[in-house]
Tab-separated table of C-alpha atoms in Angstrom:
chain	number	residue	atom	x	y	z
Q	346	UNK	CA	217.767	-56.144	217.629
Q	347	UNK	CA	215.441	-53.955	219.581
Q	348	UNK	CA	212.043	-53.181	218.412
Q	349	UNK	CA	211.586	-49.358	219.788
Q	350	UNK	CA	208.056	-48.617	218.167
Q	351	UNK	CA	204.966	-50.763	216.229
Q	352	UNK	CA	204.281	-49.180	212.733
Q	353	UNK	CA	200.847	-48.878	211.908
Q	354	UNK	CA	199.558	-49.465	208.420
Q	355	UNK	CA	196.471	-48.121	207.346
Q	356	UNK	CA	194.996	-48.249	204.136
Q	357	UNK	CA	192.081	-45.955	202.199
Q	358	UNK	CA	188.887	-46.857	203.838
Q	359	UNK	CA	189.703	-47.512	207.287
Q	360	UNK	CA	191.386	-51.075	206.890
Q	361	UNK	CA	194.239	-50.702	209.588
Q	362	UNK	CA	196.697	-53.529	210.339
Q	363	UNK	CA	199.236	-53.182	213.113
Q	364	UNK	CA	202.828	-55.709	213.484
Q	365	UNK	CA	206.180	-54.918	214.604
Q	366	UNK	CA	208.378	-52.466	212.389
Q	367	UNK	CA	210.609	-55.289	211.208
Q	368	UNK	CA	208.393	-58.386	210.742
Q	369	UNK	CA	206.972	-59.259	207.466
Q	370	UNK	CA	203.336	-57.666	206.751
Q	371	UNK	CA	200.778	-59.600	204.639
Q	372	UNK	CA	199.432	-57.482	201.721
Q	373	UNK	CA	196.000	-56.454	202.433
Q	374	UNK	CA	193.380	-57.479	200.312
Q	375	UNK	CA	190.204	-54.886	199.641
Q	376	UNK	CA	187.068	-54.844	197.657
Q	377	UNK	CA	184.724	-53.138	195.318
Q	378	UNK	CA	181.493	-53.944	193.428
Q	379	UNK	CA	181.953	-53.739	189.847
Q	380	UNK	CA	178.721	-52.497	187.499
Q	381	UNK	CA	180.229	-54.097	184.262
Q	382	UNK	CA	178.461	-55.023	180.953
Q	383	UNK	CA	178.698	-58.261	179.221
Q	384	UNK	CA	178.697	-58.844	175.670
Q	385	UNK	CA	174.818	-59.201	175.084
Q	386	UNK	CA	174.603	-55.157	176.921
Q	387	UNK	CA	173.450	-56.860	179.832
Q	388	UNK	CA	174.769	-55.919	183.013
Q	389	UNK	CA	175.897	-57.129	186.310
Q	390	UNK	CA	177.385	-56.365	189.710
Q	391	UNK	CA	180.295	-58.175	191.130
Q	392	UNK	CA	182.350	-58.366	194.183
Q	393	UNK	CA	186.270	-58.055	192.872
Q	394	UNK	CA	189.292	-57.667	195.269
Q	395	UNK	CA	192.333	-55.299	195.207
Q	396	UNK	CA	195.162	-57.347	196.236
Q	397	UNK	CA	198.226	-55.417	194.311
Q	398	UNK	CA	199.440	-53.363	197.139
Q	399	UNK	CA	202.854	-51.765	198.020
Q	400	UNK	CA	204.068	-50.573	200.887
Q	401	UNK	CA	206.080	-47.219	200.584
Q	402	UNK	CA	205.471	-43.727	201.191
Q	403	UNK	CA	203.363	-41.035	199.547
Q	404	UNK	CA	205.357	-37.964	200.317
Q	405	UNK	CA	208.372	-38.268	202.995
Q	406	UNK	CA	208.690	-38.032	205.964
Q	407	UNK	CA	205.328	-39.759	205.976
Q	408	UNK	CA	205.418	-43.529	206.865
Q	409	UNK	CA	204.494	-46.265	204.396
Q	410	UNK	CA	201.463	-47.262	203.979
Q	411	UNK	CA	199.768	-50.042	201.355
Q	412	UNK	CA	199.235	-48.366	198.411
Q	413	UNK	CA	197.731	-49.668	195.106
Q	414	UNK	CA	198.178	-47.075	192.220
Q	415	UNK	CA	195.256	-48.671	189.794
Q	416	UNK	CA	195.669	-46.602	187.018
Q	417	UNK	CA	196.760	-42.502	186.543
Q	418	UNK	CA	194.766	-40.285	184.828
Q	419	UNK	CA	192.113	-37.485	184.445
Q	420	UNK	CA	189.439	-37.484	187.178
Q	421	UNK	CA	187.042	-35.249	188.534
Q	422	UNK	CA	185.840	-35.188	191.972
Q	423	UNK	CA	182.140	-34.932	192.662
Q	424	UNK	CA	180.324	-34.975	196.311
Q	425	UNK	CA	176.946	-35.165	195.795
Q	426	UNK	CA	173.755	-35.235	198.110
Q	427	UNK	CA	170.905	-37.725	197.323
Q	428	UNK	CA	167.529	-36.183	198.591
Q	429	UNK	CA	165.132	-38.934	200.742
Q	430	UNK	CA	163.362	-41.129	198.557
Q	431	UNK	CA	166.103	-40.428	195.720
Q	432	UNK	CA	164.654	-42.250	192.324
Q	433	UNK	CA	167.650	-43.140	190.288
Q	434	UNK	CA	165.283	-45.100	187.528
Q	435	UNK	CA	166.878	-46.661	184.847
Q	436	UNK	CA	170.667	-45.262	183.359
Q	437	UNK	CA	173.703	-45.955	182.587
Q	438	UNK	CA	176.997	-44.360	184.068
Q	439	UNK	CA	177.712	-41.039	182.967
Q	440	UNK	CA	181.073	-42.135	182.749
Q	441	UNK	CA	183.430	-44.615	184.444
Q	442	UNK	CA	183.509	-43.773	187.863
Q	443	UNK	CA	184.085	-44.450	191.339
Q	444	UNK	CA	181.402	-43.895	194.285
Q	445	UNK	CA	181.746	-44.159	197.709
Q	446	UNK	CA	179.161	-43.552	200.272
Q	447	UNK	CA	179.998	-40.985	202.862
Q	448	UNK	CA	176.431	-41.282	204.886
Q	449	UNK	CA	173.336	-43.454	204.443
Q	450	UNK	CA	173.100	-46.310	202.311
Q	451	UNK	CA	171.731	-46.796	198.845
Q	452	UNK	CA	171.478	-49.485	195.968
Q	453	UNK	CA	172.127	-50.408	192.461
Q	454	UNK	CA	170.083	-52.762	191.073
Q	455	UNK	CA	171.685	-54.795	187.475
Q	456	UNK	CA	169.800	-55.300	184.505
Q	457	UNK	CA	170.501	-59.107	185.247
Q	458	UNK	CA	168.561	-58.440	188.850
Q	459	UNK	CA	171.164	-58.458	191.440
Q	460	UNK	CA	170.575	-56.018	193.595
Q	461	UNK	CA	173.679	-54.469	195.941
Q	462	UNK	CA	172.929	-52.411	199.161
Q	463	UNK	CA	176.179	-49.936	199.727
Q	464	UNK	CA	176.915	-47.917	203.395
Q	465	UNK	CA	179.711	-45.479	203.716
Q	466	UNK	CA	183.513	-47.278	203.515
Q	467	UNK	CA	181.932	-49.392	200.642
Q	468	UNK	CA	183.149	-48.569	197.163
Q	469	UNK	CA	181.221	-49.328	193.555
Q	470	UNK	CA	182.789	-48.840	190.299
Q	471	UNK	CA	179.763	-48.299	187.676
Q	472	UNK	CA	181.295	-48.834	184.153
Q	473	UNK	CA	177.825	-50.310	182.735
Q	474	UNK	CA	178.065	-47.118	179.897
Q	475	UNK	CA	178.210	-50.137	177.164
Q	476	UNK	CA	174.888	-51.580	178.211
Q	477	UNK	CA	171.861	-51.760	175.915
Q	478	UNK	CA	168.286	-51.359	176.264
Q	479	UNK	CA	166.203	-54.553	176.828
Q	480	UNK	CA	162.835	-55.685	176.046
Q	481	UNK	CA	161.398	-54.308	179.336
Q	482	UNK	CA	163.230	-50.720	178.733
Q	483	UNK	CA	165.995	-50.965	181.285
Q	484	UNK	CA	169.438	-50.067	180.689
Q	485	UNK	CA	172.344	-49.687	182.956
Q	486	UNK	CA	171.297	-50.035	186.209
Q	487	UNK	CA	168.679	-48.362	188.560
Q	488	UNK	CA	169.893	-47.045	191.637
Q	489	UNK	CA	167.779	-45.374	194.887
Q	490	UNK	CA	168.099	-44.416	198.493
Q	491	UNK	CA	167.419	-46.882	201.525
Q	492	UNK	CA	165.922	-45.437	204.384
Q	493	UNK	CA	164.014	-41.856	204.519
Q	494	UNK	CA	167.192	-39.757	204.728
Q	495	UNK	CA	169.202	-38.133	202.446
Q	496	UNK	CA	172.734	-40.224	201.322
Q	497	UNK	CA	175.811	-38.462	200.835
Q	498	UNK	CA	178.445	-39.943	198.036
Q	499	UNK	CA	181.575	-39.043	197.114
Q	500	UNK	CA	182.340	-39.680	193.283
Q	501	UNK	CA	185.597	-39.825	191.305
Q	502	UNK	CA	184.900	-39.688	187.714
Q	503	UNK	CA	187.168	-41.099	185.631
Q	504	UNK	CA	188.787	-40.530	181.800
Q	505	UNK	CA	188.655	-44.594	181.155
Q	506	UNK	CA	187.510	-46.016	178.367
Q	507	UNK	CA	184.079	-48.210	179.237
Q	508	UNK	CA	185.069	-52.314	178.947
Q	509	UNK	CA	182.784	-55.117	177.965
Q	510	UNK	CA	183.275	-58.662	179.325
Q	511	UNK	CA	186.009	-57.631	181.723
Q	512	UNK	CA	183.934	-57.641	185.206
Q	513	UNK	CA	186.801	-56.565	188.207
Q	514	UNK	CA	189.264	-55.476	185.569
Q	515	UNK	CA	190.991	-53.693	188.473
Q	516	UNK	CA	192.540	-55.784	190.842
């Protein structure tokens, strides 16, 4: 059999895996931080994979790529400009959603303390809509700018319904 080209794969984000056109390819694994709210209205950020990829085409003649189809729905799509210094102070999601930074970096901090630094490629769902106030007046999370420039983000907001208890419910 003679192997005439390499197909590349490449996947949302950048992730980009090359083999030969007819040898088996792995399925990629990805991975998001989750702002999720446990049953006390506390919340929390986690690390979760995506690991539930196929490998097909999104409109022909295009080639396949790994695709991972978490849910269909409603969504609106939001890019949005942080000034320097941005304070984010204490709130919860406006609704589920899905934020990627484009340029700069900036943070979520919990309500349990862990604090996550994100840079562009890196992708956060915040679903922390159920959380509830504690004694010290937080709720949801507080979020900010690092560095003295602006940060750009690109935000998918989502029709989902806000879980509790269920941190990387997409996987």
């Amino acid at each position: 059999m003679r192997i005439s080209f390499f197909l590349a794969v490449v996947c949302i984000l950048g992730f980009t895996r090359i083999a030969h056109a007819d040898s088996p390819l792995p399925r990629p694994t990805m991975w998001y931080w989750h702002n999720w709210t446990d049953h006390e209205g506390v919340s929390h950020m986690t690390r979760c994979p995506v690991r539930n990829f196929d490998l097909k085409t999104m409109s022909k003649p295009a080639g396949p790529q790994w695709q991972d189809r978490l849910r269909e729905g409603q969504s609106q799509v939001i890019f949005t400009v942080q000034p320097a210094h941005w304070d984010g102070s204490w709130h919860p999601d406006p609704k589920v959603q899905w934020i990627i930074p484009l340029k700069g970096s900036w943070y979520v901090t919990a309500m349990d303390g862990k604090k996550v630094v994100m840079g562009p490629g890196e992708v956060s769902l915040g679903e922390d809509q159920m959380s509830r106030r504690d004694t010290q007046g937080h709720i949801g999370h507080f979020a900010g700018n690092v560095g003295d420039d602006p940060v750009e983000l690109f935000v998918i907001q989502t029709d989902e319904i806000p879980t509790v208890g269920q941190p990387c419910r997409f996987k």
